[in-house]
Amino acid sequence: MATALCPGSFDPVTNGHLDIIERTARHFDNVIVAVIRNPQKSESLFTLEERQEMLREVTAHLPNVRIDFFKGLLVDYAKEHDAQAIVKGLRALSDFDYELQMAQMNERLSGIDTFFISTSPQYSFLSSSLVREVARFGGDVTNMVPPAVSKRLNERFGDRSGKGEDQP
Ligand code: ADP
C-alpha cells in the first residue's frame, strides 16, 4: 500500500490545493493531507482546527484521503506514518527553486522522494495568501475556493460588501 503526503499550511484550502489532492488520490492507495501546525507566516487567518475542518469537508468525497497535522520535520512525520512519497503542486517557476531545494533536503535527510504535479492552468495564479487578501477587502473568491471555505471567509470578513474588517 503506497501512502503519499500532501503537506501545506492550507490557510485556507483553495481549489488549486483540492485539484492536487484529488489527482494525488488517483495515483496512491492512501493520501494524508498534513497540515503544518505552525506555518512560518507572521499570522495565520484560520486556526489549525479550522484549517483541518475545512479540508475534511472538501475532501469528504475522497475515501482514501485523510487529514492530519504535523509539527517539526515532515520527514519524521513521513517515517512515523510509513509514507513513501511527498506530493507537491507546482504553480510557476517561482515555486520551483524553493521546492527543489526542499525536495533535495528531504531526500538527503530520509530517502523520501518528492513528486511534483503541475497545476491546472486555471489555478496557477491561486494562492492562499492572495485569497485571504482578496477576501479581506471584499473581493469575490467564490470561484477560487470550495463553497465550504467561501462560507467561512464570509463569516470572517462579512458579506463582501466592499468593507474589510479593519475599515469603519
Ligand atoms: P500556499 O502557497 O497557497 O499558501 P500552501 O503553503 O498550503 O499554499 O501549499 C501547499 C502545497 O500546495 C504546495 O505544494 C503548493 O505549491 C501547492 N499549491 C498551492 N496552491 C496551488 C495551486 N493553485 N495549484 C497547485 N498547487 C498549489
Short mmCIF file of C-alpha atoms in Angstrom, two decimals, residues 6-159:
data_model
loop_
_atom_site.label_atom_id
_atom_site.label_comp_id
_atom_site.label_asym_id
_atom_site.label_seq_id
_atom_site.Cartn_x
_atom_site.Cartn_y
_atom_site.Cartn_z
CA CYS A 6 0.38 16.36 0.71
CA PRO A 7 1.81 18.93 3.12
CA GLY A 8 0.94 22.60 3.38
CA SER A 9 -0.47 25.33 5.54
CA PHE A 10 -3.87 25.34 3.79
CA ASP A 11 -4.84 28.72 5.24
CA PRO A 12 -7.38 28.19 3.72
CA VAL A 13 -7.60 25.28 1.26
CA THR A 14 -8.19 26.54 -2.30
CA ASN A 15 -9.46 24.91 -5.50
CA GLY A 16 -5.78 24.65 -6.52
CA HIS A 17 -4.96 22.55 -3.45
CA LEU A 18 -8.05 20.42 -3.93
CA ASP A 19 -7.10 19.70 -7.55
CA ILE A 20 -3.66 18.47 -6.42
CA ILE A 21 -5.17 16.35 -3.61
CA GLU A 22 -7.73 14.77 -5.98
CA ARG A 23 -5.08 13.96 -8.56
CA THR A 24 -2.74 12.52 -5.90
CA ALA A 25 -5.59 10.32 -4.63
CA ARG A 26 -5.84 8.75 -8.09
CA HIS A 27 -2.22 7.60 -8.01
CA PHE A 28 -1.72 6.45 -4.43
CA ASP A 29 -3.60 3.99 -2.22
CA ASN A 30 -3.68 6.40 0.69
CA VAL A 31 -3.17 10.13 0.92
CA ILE A 32 -2.53 12.05 4.11
CA VAL A 33 -3.05 15.79 3.85
CA ALA A 34 -0.62 17.00 6.51
CA VAL A 35 -1.35 20.48 7.78
CA ILE A 36 1.61 22.41 9.14
CA ARG A 37 0.78 23.27 12.73
CA ASN A 38 2.84 26.42 12.87
CA PRO A 39 3.11 27.95 9.44
CA GLN A 40 6.17 30.15 9.12
CA LYS A 41 4.00 33.06 8.33
CA SER A 42 3.57 36.04 10.58
CA GLU A 43 -0.01 35.17 11.34
CA SER A 44 -2.48 32.63 10.12
CA LEU A 45 -6.08 33.54 9.40
CA PHE A 46 -7.59 30.22 10.46
CA THR A 47 -6.61 28.06 13.42
CA LEU A 48 -5.16 24.61 12.87
CA GLU A 49 -8.53 23.08 13.81
CA GLU A 50 -10.41 25.29 11.35
CA ARG A 51 -7.96 24.54 8.54
CA GLN A 52 -8.36 20.82 9.19
CA GLU A 53 -12.16 21.03 9.43
CA MET A 54 -12.38 22.77 6.06
CA LEU A 55 -10.09 20.17 4.49
CA ARG A 56 -12.24 17.36 5.92
CA GLU A 57 -15.37 18.94 4.47
CA VAL A 58 -13.94 19.47 0.99
CA THR A 59 -12.29 16.03 0.73
CA ALA A 60 -15.27 14.08 2.11
CA HIS A 61 -15.83 12.59 -1.38
CA LEU A 62 -12.34 11.05 -1.42
CA PRO A 63 -12.36 7.82 0.64
CA ASN A 64 -8.58 7.30 0.53
CA VAL A 65 -7.74 10.79 1.81
CA ARG A 66 -7.39 11.68 5.46
CA ILE A 67 -6.48 14.90 7.19
CA ASP A 68 -3.87 15.23 9.92
CA PHE A 69 -1.33 17.76 11.12
CA PHE A 70 2.37 17.76 11.84
CA LYS A 71 4.90 19.83 13.71
CA GLY A 72 8.63 19.60 13.36
CA LEU A 73 10.19 17.85 10.41
CA LEU A 74 7.92 16.49 7.68
CA VAL A 75 10.33 13.59 7.09
CA ASP A 76 9.89 12.44 10.71
CA TYR A 77 6.13 12.51 10.25
CA ALA A 78 6.54 10.56 7.00
CA LYS A 79 8.57 7.84 8.74
CA GLU A 80 6.10 7.57 11.63
CA HIS A 81 3.21 7.14 9.20
CA ASP A 82 5.03 4.89 6.76
CA ALA A 83 4.59 7.32 3.86
CA GLN A 84 6.72 6.67 0.78
CA ALA A 85 6.22 9.93 -1.08
CA ILE A 86 5.64 13.64 -0.70
CA VAL A 87 3.48 15.24 -3.38
CA LYS A 88 3.58 18.98 -4.05
CA GLY A 89 1.85 21.21 -6.54
CA LEU A 90 3.99 23.42 -8.78
CA ARG A 91 2.41 26.65 -9.94
CA ALA A 92 5.17 28.58 -11.59
CA LEU A 93 8.90 28.95 -11.89
CA SER A 94 8.78 30.95 -8.67
CA ASP A 95 7.73 27.81 -6.75
CA PHE A 96 10.47 25.74 -8.33
CA ASP A 97 13.69 26.92 -6.64
CA TYR A 98 12.42 26.53 -3.13
CA GLU A 99 10.53 23.30 -3.78
CA LEU A 100 13.56 21.71 -5.46
CA GLN A 101 15.78 22.65 -2.52
CA MET A 102 13.28 21.29 -0.03
CA ALA A 103 12.80 18.06 -2.02
CA GLN A 104 16.56 17.50 -2.14
CA MET A 105 16.95 18.23 1.57
CA ASN A 106 14.14 15.80 2.45
CA GLU A 107 15.68 13.13 0.23
CA ARG A 108 19.05 13.63 1.89
CA LEU A 109 17.53 13.51 5.38
CA SER A 110 15.41 10.42 4.92
CA GLY A 111 15.49 8.97 1.41
CA ILE A 112 11.90 10.00 0.81
CA ASP A 113 11.09 11.13 -2.75
CA THR A 114 9.04 14.19 -3.66
CA PHE A 115 6.73 14.09 -6.68
CA PHE A 116 5.56 17.27 -8.35
CA ILE A 117 2.21 17.74 -10.04
CA SER A 118 1.90 20.71 -12.35
CA THR A 119 -1.03 22.91 -11.51
CA SER A 120 -4.04 23.02 -13.77
CA PRO A 121 -3.67 26.27 -15.74
CA GLN A 122 -6.90 27.71 -14.35
CA TYR A 123 -5.41 27.57 -10.85
CA SER A 124 -1.85 28.68 -11.50
CA PHE A 125 -2.47 32.17 -10.10
CA LEU A 126 -4.13 30.92 -6.94
CA SER A 127 -2.51 31.05 -3.53
CA SER A 128 -3.97 31.02 -0.04
CA SER A 129 -2.31 34.32 0.75
CA LEU A 130 -3.92 36.06 -2.23
CA VAL A 131 -7.30 34.55 -1.43
CA ARG A 132 -7.02 35.87 2.13
CA GLU A 133 -6.05 39.29 0.85
CA VAL A 134 -8.87 39.48 -1.70
CA ALA A 135 -11.49 38.20 0.76
CA ARG A 136 -10.32 40.58 3.47
CA PHE A 137 -11.10 43.55 1.25
CA GLY A 138 -14.41 42.29 -0.02
CA GLY A 139 -13.40 40.69 -3.33
CA ASP A 140 -15.33 37.74 -4.69
CA VAL A 141 -13.42 34.47 -4.21
CA THR A 142 -16.31 32.08 -4.84
CA ASN A 143 -14.66 30.58 -7.93
CA MET A 144 -11.31 30.15 -6.20
CA VAL A 145 -12.23 28.14 -3.12
CA PRO A 146 -14.72 25.36 -2.36
CA PRO A 147 -18.16 26.58 -1.13
CA ALA A 148 -17.44 25.49 2.47
CA VAL A 149 -14.38 27.74 2.50
CA SER A 150 -16.17 30.63 0.87
CA LYS A 151 -18.77 30.40 3.64
CA ARG A 152 -16.08 30.59 6.34
CA LEU A 153 -14.43 33.56 4.66
CA ASN A 154 -17.82 35.27 4.54
CA GLU A 155 -18.33 34.64 8.23
CA ARG A 156 -14.87 36.01 8.96
CA PHE A 157 -14.97 39.08 6.79
CA GLY A 158 -18.64 39.87 6.39
CA ASP A 159 -20.72 39.82 3.25
#
